[in-house]
Backbone as ProteinMPNN parsed JSONL, in Angstrom:
{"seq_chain_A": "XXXXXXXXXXXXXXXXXXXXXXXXXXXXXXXXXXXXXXXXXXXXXXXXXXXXXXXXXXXXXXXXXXXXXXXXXXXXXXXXXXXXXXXXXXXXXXXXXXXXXXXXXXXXXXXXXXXXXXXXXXXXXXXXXXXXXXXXXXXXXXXXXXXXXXXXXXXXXXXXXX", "coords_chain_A": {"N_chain_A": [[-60.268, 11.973, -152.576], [-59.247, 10.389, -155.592], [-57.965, 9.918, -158.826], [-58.33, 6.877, -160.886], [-57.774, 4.894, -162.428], [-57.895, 1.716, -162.779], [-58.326, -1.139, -160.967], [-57.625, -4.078, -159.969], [-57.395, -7.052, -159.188], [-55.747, -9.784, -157.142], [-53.459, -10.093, -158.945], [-50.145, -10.875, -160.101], [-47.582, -9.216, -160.853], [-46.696, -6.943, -159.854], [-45.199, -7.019, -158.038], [-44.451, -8.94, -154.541], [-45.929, -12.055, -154.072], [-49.692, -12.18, -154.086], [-51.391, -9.197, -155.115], [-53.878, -6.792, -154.694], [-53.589, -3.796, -157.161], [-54.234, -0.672, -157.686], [-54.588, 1.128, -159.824], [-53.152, 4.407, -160.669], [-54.336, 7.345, -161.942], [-52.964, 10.051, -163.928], [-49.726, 11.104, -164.746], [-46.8, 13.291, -165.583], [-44.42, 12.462, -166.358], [-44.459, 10.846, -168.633], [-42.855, 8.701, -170.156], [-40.814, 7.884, -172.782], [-42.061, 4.861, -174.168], [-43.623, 3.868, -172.242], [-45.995, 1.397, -170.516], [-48.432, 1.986, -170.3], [-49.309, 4.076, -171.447], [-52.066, 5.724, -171.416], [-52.665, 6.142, -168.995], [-51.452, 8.741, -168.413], [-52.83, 11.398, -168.862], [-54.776, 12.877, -166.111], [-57.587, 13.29, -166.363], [-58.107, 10.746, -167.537], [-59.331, 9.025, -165.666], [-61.325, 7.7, -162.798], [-62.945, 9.491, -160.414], [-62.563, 8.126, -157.171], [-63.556, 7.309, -153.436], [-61.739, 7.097, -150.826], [-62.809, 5.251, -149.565], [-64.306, 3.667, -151.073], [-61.972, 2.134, -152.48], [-60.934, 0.855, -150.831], [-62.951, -0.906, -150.211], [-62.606, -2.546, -151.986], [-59.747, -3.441, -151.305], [-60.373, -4.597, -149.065], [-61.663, -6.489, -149.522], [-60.1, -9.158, -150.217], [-58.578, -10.64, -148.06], [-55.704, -11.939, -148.252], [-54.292, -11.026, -150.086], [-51.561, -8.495, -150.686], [-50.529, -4.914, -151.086], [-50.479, -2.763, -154.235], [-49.183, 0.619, -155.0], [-49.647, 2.139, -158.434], [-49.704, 3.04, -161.869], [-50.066, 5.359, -164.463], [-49.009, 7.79, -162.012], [-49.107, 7.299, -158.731], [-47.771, 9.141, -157.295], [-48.436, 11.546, -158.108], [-50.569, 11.885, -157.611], [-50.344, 12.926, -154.372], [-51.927, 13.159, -151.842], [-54.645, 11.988, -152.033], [-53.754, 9.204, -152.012], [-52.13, 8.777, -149.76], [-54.125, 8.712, -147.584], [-55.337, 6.869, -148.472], [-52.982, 4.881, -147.824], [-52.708, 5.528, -145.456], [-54.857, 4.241, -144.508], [-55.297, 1.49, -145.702], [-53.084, 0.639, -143.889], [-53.84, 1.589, -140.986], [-56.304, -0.456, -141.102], [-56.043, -2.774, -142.374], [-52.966, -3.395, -142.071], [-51.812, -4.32, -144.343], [-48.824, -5.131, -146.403], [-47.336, -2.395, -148.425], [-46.598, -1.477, -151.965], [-45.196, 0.875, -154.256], [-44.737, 2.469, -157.469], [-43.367, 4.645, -158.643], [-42.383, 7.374, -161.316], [-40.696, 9.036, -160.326], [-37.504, 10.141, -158.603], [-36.178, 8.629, -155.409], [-34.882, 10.287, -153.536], [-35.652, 12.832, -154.331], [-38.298, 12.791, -153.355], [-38.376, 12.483, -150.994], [-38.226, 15.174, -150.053], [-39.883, 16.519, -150.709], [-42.883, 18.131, -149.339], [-45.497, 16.871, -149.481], [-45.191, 14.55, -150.907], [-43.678, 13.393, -149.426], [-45.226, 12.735, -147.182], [-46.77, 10.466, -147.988], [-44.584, 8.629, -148.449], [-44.267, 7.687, -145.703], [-45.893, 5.938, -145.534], [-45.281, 3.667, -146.767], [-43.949, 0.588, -147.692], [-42.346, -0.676, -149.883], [-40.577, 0.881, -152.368], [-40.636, 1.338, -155.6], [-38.813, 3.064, -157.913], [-38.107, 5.817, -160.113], [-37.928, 6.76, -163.712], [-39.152, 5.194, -166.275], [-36.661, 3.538, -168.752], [-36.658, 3.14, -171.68], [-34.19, 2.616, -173.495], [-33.042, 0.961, -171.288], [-34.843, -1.219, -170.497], [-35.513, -4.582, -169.298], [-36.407, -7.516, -169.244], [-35.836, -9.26, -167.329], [-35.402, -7.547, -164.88], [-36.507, -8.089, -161.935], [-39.741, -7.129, -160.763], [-39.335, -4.637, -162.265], [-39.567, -2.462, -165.138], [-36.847, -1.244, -166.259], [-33.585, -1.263, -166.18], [-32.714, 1.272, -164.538], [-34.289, 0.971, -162.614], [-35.094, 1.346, -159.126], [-35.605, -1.36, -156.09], [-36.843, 0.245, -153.408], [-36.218, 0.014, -150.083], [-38.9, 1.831, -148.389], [-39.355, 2.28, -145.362], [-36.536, 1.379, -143.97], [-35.193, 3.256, -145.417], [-36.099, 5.714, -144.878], [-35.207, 5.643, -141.506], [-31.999, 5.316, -141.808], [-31.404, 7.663, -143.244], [-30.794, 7.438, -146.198], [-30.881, 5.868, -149.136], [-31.764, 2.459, -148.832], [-31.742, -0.501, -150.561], [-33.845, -2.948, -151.182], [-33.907, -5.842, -150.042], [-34.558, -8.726, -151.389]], "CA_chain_A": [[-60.636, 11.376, -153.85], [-58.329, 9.451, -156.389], [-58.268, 9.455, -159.7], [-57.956, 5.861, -160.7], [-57.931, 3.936, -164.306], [-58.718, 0.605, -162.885], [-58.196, -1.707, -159.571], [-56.268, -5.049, -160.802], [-57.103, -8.102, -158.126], [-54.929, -10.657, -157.453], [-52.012, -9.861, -159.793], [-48.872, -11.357, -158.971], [-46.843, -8.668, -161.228], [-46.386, -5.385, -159.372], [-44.79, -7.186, -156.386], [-44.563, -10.576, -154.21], [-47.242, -12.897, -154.311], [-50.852, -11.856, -154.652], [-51.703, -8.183, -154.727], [-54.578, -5.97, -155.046], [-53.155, -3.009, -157.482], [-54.218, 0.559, -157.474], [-53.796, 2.067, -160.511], [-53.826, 6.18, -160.843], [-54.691, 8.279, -163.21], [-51.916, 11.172, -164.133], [-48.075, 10.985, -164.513], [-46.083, 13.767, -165.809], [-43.089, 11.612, -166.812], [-44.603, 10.676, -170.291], [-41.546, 8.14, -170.266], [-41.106, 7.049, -174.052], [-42.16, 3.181, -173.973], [-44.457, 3.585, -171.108], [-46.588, 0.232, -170.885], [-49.459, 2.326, -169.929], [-49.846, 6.135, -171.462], [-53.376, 5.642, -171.351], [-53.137, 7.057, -167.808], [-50.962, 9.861, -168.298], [-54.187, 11.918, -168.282], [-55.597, 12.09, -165.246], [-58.842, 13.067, -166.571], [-58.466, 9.71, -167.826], [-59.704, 7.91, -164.838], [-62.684, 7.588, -162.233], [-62.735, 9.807, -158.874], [-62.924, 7.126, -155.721], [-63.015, 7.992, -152.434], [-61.119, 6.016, -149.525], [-63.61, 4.324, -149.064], [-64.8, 2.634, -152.287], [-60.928, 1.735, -152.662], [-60.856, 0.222, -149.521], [-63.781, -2.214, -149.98], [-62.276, -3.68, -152.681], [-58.666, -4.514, -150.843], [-60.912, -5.756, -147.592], [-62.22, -8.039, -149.976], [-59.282, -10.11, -150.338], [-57.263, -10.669, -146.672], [-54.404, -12.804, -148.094], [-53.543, -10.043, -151.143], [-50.95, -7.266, -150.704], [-51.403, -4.005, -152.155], [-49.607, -1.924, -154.782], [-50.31, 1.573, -156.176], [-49.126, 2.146, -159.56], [-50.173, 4.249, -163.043], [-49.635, 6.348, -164.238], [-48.135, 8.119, -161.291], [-49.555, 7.609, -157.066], [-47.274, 10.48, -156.222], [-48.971, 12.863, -158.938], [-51.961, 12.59, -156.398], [-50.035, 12.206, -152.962], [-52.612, 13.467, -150.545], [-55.089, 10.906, -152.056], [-52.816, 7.861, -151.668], [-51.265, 8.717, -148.501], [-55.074, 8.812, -147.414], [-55.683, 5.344, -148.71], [-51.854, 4.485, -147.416], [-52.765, 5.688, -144.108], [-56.24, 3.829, -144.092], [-54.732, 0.359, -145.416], [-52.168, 0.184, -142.692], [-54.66, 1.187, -139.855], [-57.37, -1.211, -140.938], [-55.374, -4.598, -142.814], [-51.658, -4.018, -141.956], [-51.001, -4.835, -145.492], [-47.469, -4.36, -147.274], [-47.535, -1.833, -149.524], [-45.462, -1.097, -152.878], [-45.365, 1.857, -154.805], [-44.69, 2.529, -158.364], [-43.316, 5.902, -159.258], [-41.322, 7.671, -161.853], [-39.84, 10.074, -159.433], [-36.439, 9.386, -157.411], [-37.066, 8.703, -153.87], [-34.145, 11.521, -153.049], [-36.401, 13.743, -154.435], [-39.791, 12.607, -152.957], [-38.538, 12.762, -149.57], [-38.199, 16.633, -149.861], [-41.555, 17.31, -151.054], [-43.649, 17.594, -148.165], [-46.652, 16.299, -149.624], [-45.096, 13.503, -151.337], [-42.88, 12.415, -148.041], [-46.084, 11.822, -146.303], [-46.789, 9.251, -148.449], [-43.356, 7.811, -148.057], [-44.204, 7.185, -144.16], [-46.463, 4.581, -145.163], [-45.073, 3.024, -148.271], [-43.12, -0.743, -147.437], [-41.446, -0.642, -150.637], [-40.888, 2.336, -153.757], [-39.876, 1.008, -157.375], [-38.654, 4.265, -158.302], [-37.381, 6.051, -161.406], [-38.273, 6.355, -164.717], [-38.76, 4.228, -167.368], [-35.728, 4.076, -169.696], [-36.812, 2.302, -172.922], [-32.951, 1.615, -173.672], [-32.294, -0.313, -170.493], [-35.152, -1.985, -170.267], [-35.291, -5.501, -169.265], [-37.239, -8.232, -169.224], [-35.33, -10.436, -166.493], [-34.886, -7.091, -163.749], [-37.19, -8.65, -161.403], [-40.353, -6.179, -160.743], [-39.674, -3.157, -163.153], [-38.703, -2.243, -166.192], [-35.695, -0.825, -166.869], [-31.925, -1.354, -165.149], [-32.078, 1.834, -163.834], [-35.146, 1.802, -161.472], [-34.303, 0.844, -157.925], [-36.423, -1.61, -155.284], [-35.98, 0.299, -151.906], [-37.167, -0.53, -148.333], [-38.476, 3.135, -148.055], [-38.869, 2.021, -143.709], [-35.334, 1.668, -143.496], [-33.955, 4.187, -145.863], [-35.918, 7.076, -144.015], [-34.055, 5.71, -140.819], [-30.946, 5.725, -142.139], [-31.528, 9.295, -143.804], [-29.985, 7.156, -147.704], [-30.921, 4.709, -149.795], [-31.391, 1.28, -148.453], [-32.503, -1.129, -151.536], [-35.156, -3.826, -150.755], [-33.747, -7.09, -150.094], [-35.224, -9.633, -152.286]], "C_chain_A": [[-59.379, 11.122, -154.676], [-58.49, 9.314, -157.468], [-57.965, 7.903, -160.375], [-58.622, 5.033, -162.128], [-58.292, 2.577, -163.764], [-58.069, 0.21, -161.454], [-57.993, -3.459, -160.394], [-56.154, -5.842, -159.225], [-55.931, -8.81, -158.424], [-53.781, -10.997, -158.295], [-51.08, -10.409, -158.931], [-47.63, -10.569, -160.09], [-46.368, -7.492, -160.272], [-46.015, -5.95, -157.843], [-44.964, -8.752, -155.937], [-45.578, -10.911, -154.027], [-48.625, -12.188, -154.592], [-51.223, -10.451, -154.287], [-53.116, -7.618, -155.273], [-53.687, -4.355, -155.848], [-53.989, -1.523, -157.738], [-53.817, 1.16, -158.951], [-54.354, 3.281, -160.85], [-53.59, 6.562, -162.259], [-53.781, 9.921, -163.051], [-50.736, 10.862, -163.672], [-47.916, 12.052, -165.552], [-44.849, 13.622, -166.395], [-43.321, 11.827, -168.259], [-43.724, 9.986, -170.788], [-41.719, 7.502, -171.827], [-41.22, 5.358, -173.618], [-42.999, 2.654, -173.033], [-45.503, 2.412, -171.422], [-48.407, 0.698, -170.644], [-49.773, 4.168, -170.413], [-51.636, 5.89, -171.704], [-53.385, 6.12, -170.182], [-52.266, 8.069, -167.404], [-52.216, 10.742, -167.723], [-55.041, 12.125, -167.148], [-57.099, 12.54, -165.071], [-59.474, 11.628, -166.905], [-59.314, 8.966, -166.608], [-61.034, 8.211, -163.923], [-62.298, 7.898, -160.973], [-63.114, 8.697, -158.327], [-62.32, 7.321, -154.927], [-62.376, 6.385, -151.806], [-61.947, 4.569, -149.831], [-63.801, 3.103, -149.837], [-63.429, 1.48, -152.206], [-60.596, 0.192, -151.756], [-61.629, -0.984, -149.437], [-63.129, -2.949, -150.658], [-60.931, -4.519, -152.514], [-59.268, -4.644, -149.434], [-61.614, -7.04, -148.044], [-61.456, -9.252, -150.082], [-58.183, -9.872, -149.433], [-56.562, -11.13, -147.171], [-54.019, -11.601, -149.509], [-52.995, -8.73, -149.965], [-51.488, -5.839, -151.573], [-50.428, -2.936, -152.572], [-50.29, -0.992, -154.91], [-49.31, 1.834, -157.363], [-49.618, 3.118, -160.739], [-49.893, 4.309, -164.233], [-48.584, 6.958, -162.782], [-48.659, 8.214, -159.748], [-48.902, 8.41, -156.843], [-47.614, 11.918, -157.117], [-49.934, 12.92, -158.122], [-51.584, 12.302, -155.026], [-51.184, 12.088, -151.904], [-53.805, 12.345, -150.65], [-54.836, 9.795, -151.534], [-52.231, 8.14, -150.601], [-52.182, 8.529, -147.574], [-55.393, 7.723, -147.28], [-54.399, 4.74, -147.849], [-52.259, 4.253, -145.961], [-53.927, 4.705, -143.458], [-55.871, 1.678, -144.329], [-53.786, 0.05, -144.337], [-52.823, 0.114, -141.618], [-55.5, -0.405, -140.115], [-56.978, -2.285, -141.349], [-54.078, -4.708, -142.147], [-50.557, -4.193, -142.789], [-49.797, -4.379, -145.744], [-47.858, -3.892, -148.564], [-47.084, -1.091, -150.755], [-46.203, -0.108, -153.577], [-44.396, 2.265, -155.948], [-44.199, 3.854, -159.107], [-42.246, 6.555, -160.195], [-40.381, 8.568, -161.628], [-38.922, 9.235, -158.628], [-36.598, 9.851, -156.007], [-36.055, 10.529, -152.92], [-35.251, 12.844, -153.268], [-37.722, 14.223, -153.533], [-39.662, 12.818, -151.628], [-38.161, 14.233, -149.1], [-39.018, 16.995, -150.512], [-42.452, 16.643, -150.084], [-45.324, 16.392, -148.326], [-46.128, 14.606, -150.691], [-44.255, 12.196, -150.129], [-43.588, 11.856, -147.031], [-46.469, 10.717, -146.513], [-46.133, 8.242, -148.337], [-43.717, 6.866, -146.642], [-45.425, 5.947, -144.198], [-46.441, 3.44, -146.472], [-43.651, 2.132, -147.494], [-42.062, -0.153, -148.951], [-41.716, -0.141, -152.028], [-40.221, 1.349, -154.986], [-39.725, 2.283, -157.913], [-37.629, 4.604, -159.479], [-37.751, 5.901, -162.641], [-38.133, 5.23, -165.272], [-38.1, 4.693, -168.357], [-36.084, 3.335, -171.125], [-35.614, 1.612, -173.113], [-32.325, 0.885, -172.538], [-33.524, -1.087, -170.233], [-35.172, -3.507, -170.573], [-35.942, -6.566, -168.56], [-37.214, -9.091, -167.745], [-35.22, -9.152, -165.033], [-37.045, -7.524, -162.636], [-38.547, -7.092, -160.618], [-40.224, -4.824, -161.173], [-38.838, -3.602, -164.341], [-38.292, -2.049, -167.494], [-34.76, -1.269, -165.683], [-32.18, -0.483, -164.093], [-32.886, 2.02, -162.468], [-34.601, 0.666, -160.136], [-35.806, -0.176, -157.078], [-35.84, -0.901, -154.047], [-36.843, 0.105, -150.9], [-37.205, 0.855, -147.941], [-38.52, 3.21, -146.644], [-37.19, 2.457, -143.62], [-34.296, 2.495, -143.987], [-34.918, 5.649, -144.817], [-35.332, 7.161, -142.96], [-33.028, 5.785, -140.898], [-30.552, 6.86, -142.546], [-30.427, 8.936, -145.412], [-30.832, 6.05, -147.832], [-30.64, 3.442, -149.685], [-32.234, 0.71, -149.508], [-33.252, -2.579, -150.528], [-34.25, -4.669, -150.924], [-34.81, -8.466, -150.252], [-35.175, -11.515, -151.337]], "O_chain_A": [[-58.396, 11.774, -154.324], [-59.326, 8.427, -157.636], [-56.74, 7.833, -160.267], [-59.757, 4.771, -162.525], [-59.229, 2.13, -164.425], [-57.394, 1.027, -160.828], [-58.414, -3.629, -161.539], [-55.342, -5.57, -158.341], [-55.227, -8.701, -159.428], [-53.246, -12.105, -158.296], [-51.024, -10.491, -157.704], [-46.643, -11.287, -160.246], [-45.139, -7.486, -160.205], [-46.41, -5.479, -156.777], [-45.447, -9.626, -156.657], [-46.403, -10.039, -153.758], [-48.542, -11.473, -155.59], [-51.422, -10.32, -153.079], [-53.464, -8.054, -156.37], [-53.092, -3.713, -154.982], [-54.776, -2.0, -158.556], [-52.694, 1.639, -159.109], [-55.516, 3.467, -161.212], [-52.93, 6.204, -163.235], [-54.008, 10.738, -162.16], [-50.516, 10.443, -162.536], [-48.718, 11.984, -166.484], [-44.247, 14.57, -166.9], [-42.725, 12.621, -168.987], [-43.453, 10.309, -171.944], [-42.639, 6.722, -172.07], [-40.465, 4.81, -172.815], [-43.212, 1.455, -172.856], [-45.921, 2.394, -172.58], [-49.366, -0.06, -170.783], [-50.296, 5.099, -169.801], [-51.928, 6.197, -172.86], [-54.402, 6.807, -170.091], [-52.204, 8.372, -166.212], [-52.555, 10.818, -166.542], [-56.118, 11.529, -167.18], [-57.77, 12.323, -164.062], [-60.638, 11.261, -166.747], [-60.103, 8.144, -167.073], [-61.819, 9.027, -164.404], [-61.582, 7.157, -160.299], [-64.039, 8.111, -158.89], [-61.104, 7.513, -154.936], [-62.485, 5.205, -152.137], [-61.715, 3.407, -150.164], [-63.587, 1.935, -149.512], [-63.607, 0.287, -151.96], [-60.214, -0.953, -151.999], [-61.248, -1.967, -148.802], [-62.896, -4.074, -150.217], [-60.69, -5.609, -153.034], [-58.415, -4.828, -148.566], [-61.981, -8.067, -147.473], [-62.034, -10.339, -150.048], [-57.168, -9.219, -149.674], [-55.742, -10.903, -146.282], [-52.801, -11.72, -149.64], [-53.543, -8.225, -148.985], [-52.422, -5.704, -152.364], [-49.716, -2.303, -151.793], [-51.518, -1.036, -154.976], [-48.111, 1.7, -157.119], [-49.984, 4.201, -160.281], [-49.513, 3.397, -164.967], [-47.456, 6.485, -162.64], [-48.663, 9.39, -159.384], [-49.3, 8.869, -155.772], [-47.179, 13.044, -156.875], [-50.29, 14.051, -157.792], [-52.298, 11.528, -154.389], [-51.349, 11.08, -151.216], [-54.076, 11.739, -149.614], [-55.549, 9.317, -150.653], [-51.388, 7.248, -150.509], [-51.692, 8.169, -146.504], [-55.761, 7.311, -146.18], [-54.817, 3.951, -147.001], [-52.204, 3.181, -145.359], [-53.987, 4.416, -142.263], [-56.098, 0.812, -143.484], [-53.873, -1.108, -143.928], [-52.788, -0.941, -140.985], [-55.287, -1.361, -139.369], [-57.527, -3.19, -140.722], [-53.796, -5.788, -141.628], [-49.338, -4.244, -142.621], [-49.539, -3.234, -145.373], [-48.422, -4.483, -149.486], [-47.189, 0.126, -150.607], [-47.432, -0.054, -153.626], [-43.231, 2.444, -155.595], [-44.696, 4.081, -160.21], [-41.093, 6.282, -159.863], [-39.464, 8.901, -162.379], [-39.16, 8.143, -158.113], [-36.968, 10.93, -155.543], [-36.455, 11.394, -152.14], [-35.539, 13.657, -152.39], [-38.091, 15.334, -153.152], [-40.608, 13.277, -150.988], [-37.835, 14.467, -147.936], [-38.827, 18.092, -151.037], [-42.76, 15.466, -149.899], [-45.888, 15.574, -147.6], [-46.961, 13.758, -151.011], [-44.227, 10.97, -150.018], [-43.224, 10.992, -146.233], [-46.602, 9.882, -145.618], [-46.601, 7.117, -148.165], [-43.502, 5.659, -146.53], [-45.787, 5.245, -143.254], [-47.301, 2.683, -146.922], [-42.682, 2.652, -146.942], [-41.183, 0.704, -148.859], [-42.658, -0.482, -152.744], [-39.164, 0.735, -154.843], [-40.74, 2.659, -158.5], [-36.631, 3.947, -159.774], [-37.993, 4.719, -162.89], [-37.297, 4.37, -164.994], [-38.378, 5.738, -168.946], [-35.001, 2.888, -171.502], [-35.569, 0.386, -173.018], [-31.27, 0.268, -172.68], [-33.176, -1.968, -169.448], [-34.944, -3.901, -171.717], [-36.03, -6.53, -167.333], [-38.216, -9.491, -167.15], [-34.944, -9.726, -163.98], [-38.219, -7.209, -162.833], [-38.033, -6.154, -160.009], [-40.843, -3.911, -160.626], [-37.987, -4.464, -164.558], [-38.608, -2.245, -168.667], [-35.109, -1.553, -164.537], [-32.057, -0.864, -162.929], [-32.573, 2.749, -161.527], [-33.974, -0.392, -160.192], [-36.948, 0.176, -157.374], [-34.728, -1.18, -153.597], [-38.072, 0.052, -150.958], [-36.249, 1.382, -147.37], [-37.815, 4.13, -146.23], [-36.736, 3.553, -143.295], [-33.147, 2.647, -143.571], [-34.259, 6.439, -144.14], [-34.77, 8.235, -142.743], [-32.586, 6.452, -139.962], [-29.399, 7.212, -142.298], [-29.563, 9.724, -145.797], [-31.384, 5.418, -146.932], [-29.607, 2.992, -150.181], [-33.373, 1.167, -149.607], [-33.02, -2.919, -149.368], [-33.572, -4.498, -151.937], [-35.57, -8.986, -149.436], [-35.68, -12.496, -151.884]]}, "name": "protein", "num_of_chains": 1, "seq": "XXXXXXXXXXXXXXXXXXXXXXXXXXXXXXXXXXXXXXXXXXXXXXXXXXXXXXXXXXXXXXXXXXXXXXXXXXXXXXXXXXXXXXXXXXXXXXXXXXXXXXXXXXXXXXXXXXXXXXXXXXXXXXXXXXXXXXXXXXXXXXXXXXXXXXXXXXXXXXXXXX"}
């Protein structure tokens, strides 16, 4: 189960072309400027299992699919659940939204499982004073796009090529 503030078709913000978005309920960050503290809380939002989640990105084959928030790695075992269940059953590419650095995430076991099926992390807080309008899918300066595939082979930080 998932806590989850809303589900966000067809967006073409949180990533390349048309996505289905995911958004959870609870982050810890509390980043001043956040575009969303409405799902700090994660009483705020509405348990859904796999499943439900799932109908609604089999509804649209040509969308991608983000998760976003509040925070998908405040509920890993959820989302790694759904992670694991979009890749068997669509394939889709799938971005992920978090205010944790990926150095971190890949030494927490329950958040590194998630990693193993996450295309590409936007990671790092939100900074209020660097944010910026023009950094192409987040923001602030300081958060990173990375290809988390090829940085866990490498065992560093490979950024997403755009």
């Amino acid at each position: 189960m998932i806590s989850v503030i809303k589900i966000v078709e067809d967006t073409t913000v949180d990533g390349p072309g048309f996505r289905t978005t995911v958004y959870a309920a609870g982050c810890p960050n509390a980043c001043p400027g956040c575009h969303n503290p409405q799902s700090w809380d994660i009483e705020s939002g509405t348990l859904m299992t796999t499943e439900e989640i799932m109908q609604v990105i089999r509804a649209d084959e040509f969308a991608d699919v983000t998760f976003s928030g509040g925070d998908p790695m405040f509920q890993p075992e959820g989302f790694a659940e759904l992670a694991e269940a979009v890749k068997r059953e669509t394939g889709k590419n799938i971005w992920c939204y978090t205010g944790y650095k990926f150095e971190r995430l890949r030494h927490d076991r329950r958040q590194a499982e998630l990693l193993q099926y996450i295309d590409v992390l936007v990671d790092g807080p939100y900074v209020e004073s660097l944010r910026d309008r023009d950094a192409l899918f987040r923001g602030s300066r300081n958060q990173r796009l990375i290809d988390v595939q090829a940085s866990l082979r490498e065992g560093e930080v490979v950024l997403y090529a755009q």
